[in-house]
């Protein structure tokens, strides 16, 4: 991966109006400007284009990712968003988040097709796994280790276990591995200190821009 580390992703999920995202971007951009790694934000689909324009015109050091991508390419798939439709406005796509696996029945086969579509469109997948046994499709560079019990629960994995699992994932291939699951400004640094985990995927704690900038400040 060419982007600098640590790689920190704010997954806004189905939260925030455009007005609130503008405020968020404005606030986070100040800290992102001096952050040595890569800051990525994932707003909902309708806001990707306008966020891309705003980031470009302000020259902010923030990149964009979609929270998902369709398993279909363009065609008669009502409600879907194809990789080729967003490839010019974002750099990455989260694929296989456990909320997608659980709520939308996404299985390993579907996720492999999504990864293939993303790569074909030159969108870099950020592929989420539950543990070291989750199959990782061919071509995935960035893997997010996210134990389901840690997501949104306030019960993060221990840094020790996260290091062990991340090391095992790295042994499976040439992967950049990030950790996600109840990361906040108090525990963020503990996951990165050994140099095994390359970044963080942040959900709930990214919604408050001040808490998210505190996370960035704690790990730079
Ligand atoms: P959380 O979410 O930080 O709220 O646990 C992480 C994620 O879903 O990626």
GROMACS .gro file of C-alpha atoms and ligand atoms in nm:
model
  229
    1UNK     CA    1   0.000   0.000   0.000
    2UNK     CA    2   0.135   0.343  -0.092
    3UNK     CA    3  -0.053   0.552   0.164
    4UNK     CA    4   0.132   0.652   0.478
    5UNK     CA    5   0.063   0.483   0.811
    6UNK     CA    6  -0.108   0.487   1.053
    7UNK     CA    7  -0.421   0.446   0.848
    8UNK     CA    8  -0.721   0.579   1.041
    9UNK     CA    9  -1.074   0.541   0.914
   10UNK     CA   10  -1.386   0.718   1.040
   11UNK     CA   11  -1.689   0.505   0.955
   12UNK     CA   12  -1.987   0.738   0.993
   13UNK     CA   13  -2.230   0.451   0.914
   14UNK     CA   14  -2.588   0.577   0.855
   15UNK     CA   15  -2.525   0.889   1.064
   16UNK     CA   16  -2.518   1.264   0.992
   17UNK     CA   17  -2.682   1.499   0.747
   18UNK     CA   18  -2.468   1.684   0.492
   19UNK     CA   19  -2.469   1.994   0.714
   20UNK     CA   20  -2.329   1.788   1.002
   21UNK     CA   21  -2.069   1.624   0.780
   22UNK     CA   22  -1.949   1.967   0.664
   23UNK     CA   23  -1.894   2.070   1.023
   24UNK     CA   24  -1.718   1.739   1.090
   25UNK     CA   25  -1.485   1.777   0.790
   26UNK     CA   26  -1.399   2.134   0.879
   27UNK     CA   27  -1.308   2.033   1.233
   28UNK     CA   28  -1.114   1.715   1.149
   29UNK     CA   29  -0.923   1.875   0.859
   30UNK     CA   30  -0.729   2.097   1.101
   31UNK     CA   31  -0.580   1.797   1.281
   32UNK     CA   32  -0.553   1.582   0.968
   33UNK     CA   33  -0.330   1.850   0.813
   34UNK     CA   34  -0.045   1.758   1.047
   35UNK     CA   35  -0.120   1.389   1.089
   36UNK     CA   36   0.169   1.177   0.958
   37UNK     CA   37  -0.056   0.894   0.842
   38UNK     CA   38  -0.369   0.871   0.628
   39UNK     CA   39  -0.712   0.990   0.744
   40UNK     CA   40  -1.012   0.839   0.567
   41UNK     CA   41  -1.380   0.920   0.617
   42UNK     CA   42  -1.673   0.708   0.502
   43UNK     CA   43  -1.994   0.909   0.468
   44UNK     CA   44  -2.314   0.763   0.322
   45UNK     CA   45  -2.329   0.736  -0.059
   46UNK     CA   46  -2.528   1.059  -0.122
   47UNK     CA   47  -2.254   1.269   0.037
   48UNK     CA   48  -1.948   1.120  -0.132
   49UNK     CA   49  -1.946   1.349  -0.435
   50UNK     CA   50  -2.001   1.675  -0.251
   51UNK     CA   51  -1.748   1.571   0.015
   52UNK     CA   52  -1.496   1.496  -0.261
   53UNK     CA   53  -1.548   1.842  -0.413
   54UNK     CA   54  -1.514   2.015  -0.078
   55UNK     CA   55  -1.200   1.820   0.016
   56UNK     CA   56  -1.044   1.901  -0.321
   57UNK     CA   57  -1.126   2.271  -0.317
   58UNK     CA   58  -0.994   2.312   0.038
   59UNK     CA   59  -0.691   2.086  -0.027
   60UNK     CA   60  -0.764   1.889   0.290
   61UNK     CA   61  -0.557   1.582   0.371
   62UNK     CA   62  -0.859   1.356   0.402
   63UNK     CA   63  -0.947   1.064   0.177
   64UNK     CA   64  -1.285   0.911   0.109
   65UNK     CA   65  -1.416   0.557   0.127
   66UNK     CA   66  -1.759   0.415   0.059
   67UNK     CA   67  -1.911   0.198   0.332
   68UNK     CA   68  -1.996  -0.075   0.084
   69UNK     CA   69  -2.017  -0.143  -0.288
   70UNK     CA   70  -2.255  -0.351  -0.498
   71UNK     CA   71  -2.177  -0.706  -0.603
   72UNK     CA   72  -2.321  -0.604  -0.942
   73UNK     CA   73  -2.172  -0.381  -1.205
   74UNK     CA   74  -2.396  -0.115  -1.364
   75UNK     CA   75  -2.734  -0.240  -1.482
   76UNK     CA   76  -3.090  -0.313  -1.369
   77UNK     CA   77  -3.018  -0.341  -0.995
   78UNK     CA   78  -3.249  -0.094  -0.824
   79UNK     CA   79  -3.100   0.064  -0.515
   80UNK     CA   80  -2.747  -0.057  -0.580
   81UNK     CA   81  -2.430   0.150  -0.629
   82UNK     CA   82  -2.171  -0.002  -0.863
   83UNK     CA   83  -1.797   0.030  -0.807
   84UNK     CA   84  -1.752   0.205  -1.142
   85UNK     CA   85  -2.001   0.474  -1.032
   86UNK     CA   86  -1.794   0.582  -0.733
   87UNK     CA   87  -1.439   0.509  -0.846
   88UNK     CA   88  -1.374   0.873  -0.936
   89UNK     CA   89  -1.493   1.012  -0.605
   90UNK     CA   90  -1.344   0.778  -0.349
   91UNK     CA   91  -1.023   0.586  -0.304
   92UNK     CA   92  -1.144   0.291  -0.098
   93UNK     CA   93  -1.450   0.080  -0.019
   94UNK     CA   94  -1.521  -0.098   0.306
   95UNK     CA   95  -1.628  -0.449   0.212
   96UNK     CA   96  -1.759  -0.721   0.443
   97UNK     CA   97  -1.830  -0.513   0.751
   98UNK     CA   98  -1.994  -0.742   1.009
   99UNK     CA   99  -2.305  -0.520   1.006
  100UNK     CA  100  -2.339  -0.603   0.634
  101UNK     CA  101  -2.274  -0.973   0.693
  102UNK     CA  102  -2.529  -0.983   0.978
  103UNK     CA  103  -2.806  -0.750   0.854
  104UNK     CA  104  -2.783  -0.809   0.480
  105UNK     CA  105  -2.676  -1.173   0.466
  106UNK     CA  106  -2.349  -1.105   0.284
  107UNK     CA  107  -2.153  -1.428   0.262
  108UNK     CA  108  -1.796  -1.506   0.160
  109UNK     CA  109  -1.895  -1.570  -0.203
  110UNK     CA  110  -2.079  -1.236  -0.235
  111UNK     CA  111  -1.791  -1.053  -0.071
  112UNK     CA  112  -1.540  -1.206  -0.309
  113UNK     CA  113  -1.740  -1.069  -0.603
  114UNK     CA  114  -1.759  -0.727  -0.437
  115UNK     CA  115  -1.382  -0.726  -0.391
  116UNK     CA  116  -1.330  -0.825  -0.755
  117UNK     CA  117  -1.560  -0.544  -0.874
  118UNK     CA  118  -1.389  -0.288  -0.652
  119UNK     CA  119  -1.042  -0.388  -0.771
  120UNK     CA  120  -1.154  -0.387  -1.136
  121UNK     CA  121  -1.276  -0.027  -1.085
  122UNK     CA  122  -0.948   0.064  -0.909
  123UNK     CA  123  -1.117   0.113  -0.572
  124UNK     CA  124  -0.905  -0.031  -0.295
  125UNK     CA  125  -1.105  -0.268  -0.072
  126UNK     CA  126  -1.080  -0.237   0.304
  127UNK     CA  127  -1.183  -0.592   0.382
  128UNK     CA  128  -1.330  -0.666   0.726
  129UNK     CA  129  -1.264  -0.997   0.900
  130UNK     CA  130  -1.392  -1.129   1.231
  131UNK     CA  131  -1.075  -1.319   1.314
  132UNK     CA  132  -0.776  -1.481   1.147
  133UNK     CA  133  -0.998  -1.758   1.004
  134UNK     CA  134  -1.224  -1.535   0.793
  135UNK     CA  135  -1.137  -1.600   0.427
  136UNK     CA  136  -0.967  -1.303   0.261
  137UNK     CA  137  -1.035  -1.272  -0.114
  138UNK     CA  138  -0.744  -1.256  -0.355
  139UNK     CA  139  -0.614  -0.906  -0.419
  140UNK     CA  140  -0.707  -0.756  -0.080
  141UNK     CA  141  -0.429  -0.537   0.062
  142UNK     CA  142  -0.600  -0.368   0.358
  143UNK     CA  143  -0.762  -0.596   0.615
  144UNK     CA  144  -0.965  -0.465   0.909
  145UNK     CA  145  -0.971  -0.701   1.204
  146UNK     CA  146  -1.303  -0.634   1.376
  147UNK     CA  147  -1.425  -0.886   1.634
  148UNK     CA  148  -1.808  -0.860   1.625
  149UNK     CA  149  -1.835  -0.855   2.006
  150UNK     CA  150  -1.620  -0.540   2.011
  151UNK     CA  151  -1.819  -0.341   1.756
  152UNK     CA  152  -2.028  -0.068   1.913
  153UNK     CA  153  -2.021  -0.248   2.249
  154UNK     CA  154  -1.771  -0.047   2.449
  155UNK     CA  155  -1.580  -0.376   2.493
  156UNK     CA  156  -1.274  -0.360   2.268
  157UNK     CA  157  -1.048  -0.657   2.212
  158UNK     CA  158  -0.741  -0.653   2.432
  159UNK     CA  159  -0.441  -0.500   2.255
  160UNK     CA  160  -0.254  -0.827   2.325
  161UNK     CA  161  -0.510  -1.041   2.144
  162UNK     CA  162  -0.549  -0.786   1.865
  163UNK     CA  163  -0.173  -0.803   1.809
  164UNK     CA  164  -0.177  -1.184   1.797
  165UNK     CA  165  -0.467  -1.197   1.549
  166UNK     CA  166  -0.320  -0.918   1.335
  167UNK     CA  167   0.014  -1.097   1.321
  168UNK     CA  168  -0.161  -1.415   1.205
  169UNK     CA  169  -0.344  -1.219   0.934
  170UNK     CA  170  -0.014  -1.071   0.820
  171UNK     CA  171   0.134  -1.419   0.796
  172UNK     CA  172  -0.143  -1.513   0.552
  173UNK     CA  173  -0.041  -1.250   0.298
  174UNK     CA  174   0.111  -0.911   0.236
  175UNK     CA  175  -0.160  -0.721   0.424
  176UNK     CA  176  -0.186  -0.386   0.595
  177UNK     CA  177  -0.389  -0.472   0.907
  178UNK     CA  178  -0.601  -0.227   1.101
  179UNK     CA  179  -0.809  -0.284   1.414
  180UNK     CA  180  -1.170  -0.181   1.473
  181UNK     CA  181  -1.412  -0.227   1.761
  182UNK     CA  182  -1.482   0.027   2.038
  183UNK     CA  183  -1.171   0.231   1.967
  184UNK     CA  184  -1.162   0.564   2.151
  185UNK     CA  185  -0.909   0.833   2.238
  186UNK     CA  186  -0.811   0.649   2.559
  187UNK     CA  187  -0.730   0.311   2.404
  188UNK     CA  188  -0.626   0.402   2.044
  189UNK     CA  189  -0.252   0.422   2.111
  190UNK     CA  190  -0.246   0.084   2.289
  191UNK     CA  191  -0.338  -0.092   1.965
  192UNK     CA  192  -0.061   0.070   1.762
  193UNK     CA  193   0.229   0.076   2.001
  194UNK     CA  194   0.385  -0.256   1.895
  195UNK     CA  195   0.398  -0.163   1.529
  196UNK     CA  196   0.202  -0.475   1.429
  197UNK     CA  197  -0.134  -0.304   1.379
  198UNK     CA  198  -0.111  -0.040   1.107
  199UNK     CA  199  -0.420   0.166   1.183
  200UNK     CA  200  -0.770   0.189   1.323
  201UNK     CA  201  -1.129   0.169   1.203
  202UNK     CA  202  -1.343   0.390   1.425
  203UNK     CA  203  -1.724   0.387   1.445
  204UNK     CA  204  -1.904   0.541   1.740
  205UNK     CA  205  -1.609   0.749   1.861
  206UNK     CA  206  -1.566   0.918   1.526
  207UNK     CA  207  -1.910   1.077   1.533
  208UNK     CA  208  -1.791   1.353   1.764
  209UNK     CA  209  -1.520   1.533   1.564
  210UNK     CA  210  -1.342   1.637   1.883
  211UNK     CA  211  -1.316   1.278   2.004
  212UNK     CA  212  -1.194   1.170   1.660
  213UNK     CA  213  -0.928   1.442   1.651
  214UNK     CA  214  -0.823   1.334   2.002
  215UNK     CA  215  -0.772   0.983   1.861
  216UNK     CA  216  -0.552   1.126   1.584
  217UNK     CA  217  -0.359   1.338   1.832
  218UNK     CA  218  -0.300   1.037   2.059
  219UNK     CA  219  -0.130   0.831   1.789
  220UNK     CA  220   0.075   1.071   1.587
  221LIG     P1  221  -1.727   0.102   1.680
  221LIG     O1  222  -1.745   0.053   1.530
  221LIG     O2  223  -1.605   0.188   1.684
  221LIG     O3  224  -1.854   0.177   1.711
  221LIG     O4  225  -1.711  -0.021   1.764
  221LIG     C1  226  -1.637   0.007   1.456
  221LIG     C2  227  -1.683  -0.040   1.323
  221LIG     O5  228  -1.801  -0.077   1.310
  221LIG     O6  229  -1.608  -0.042   1.228
   0.00000   0.00000   0.00000
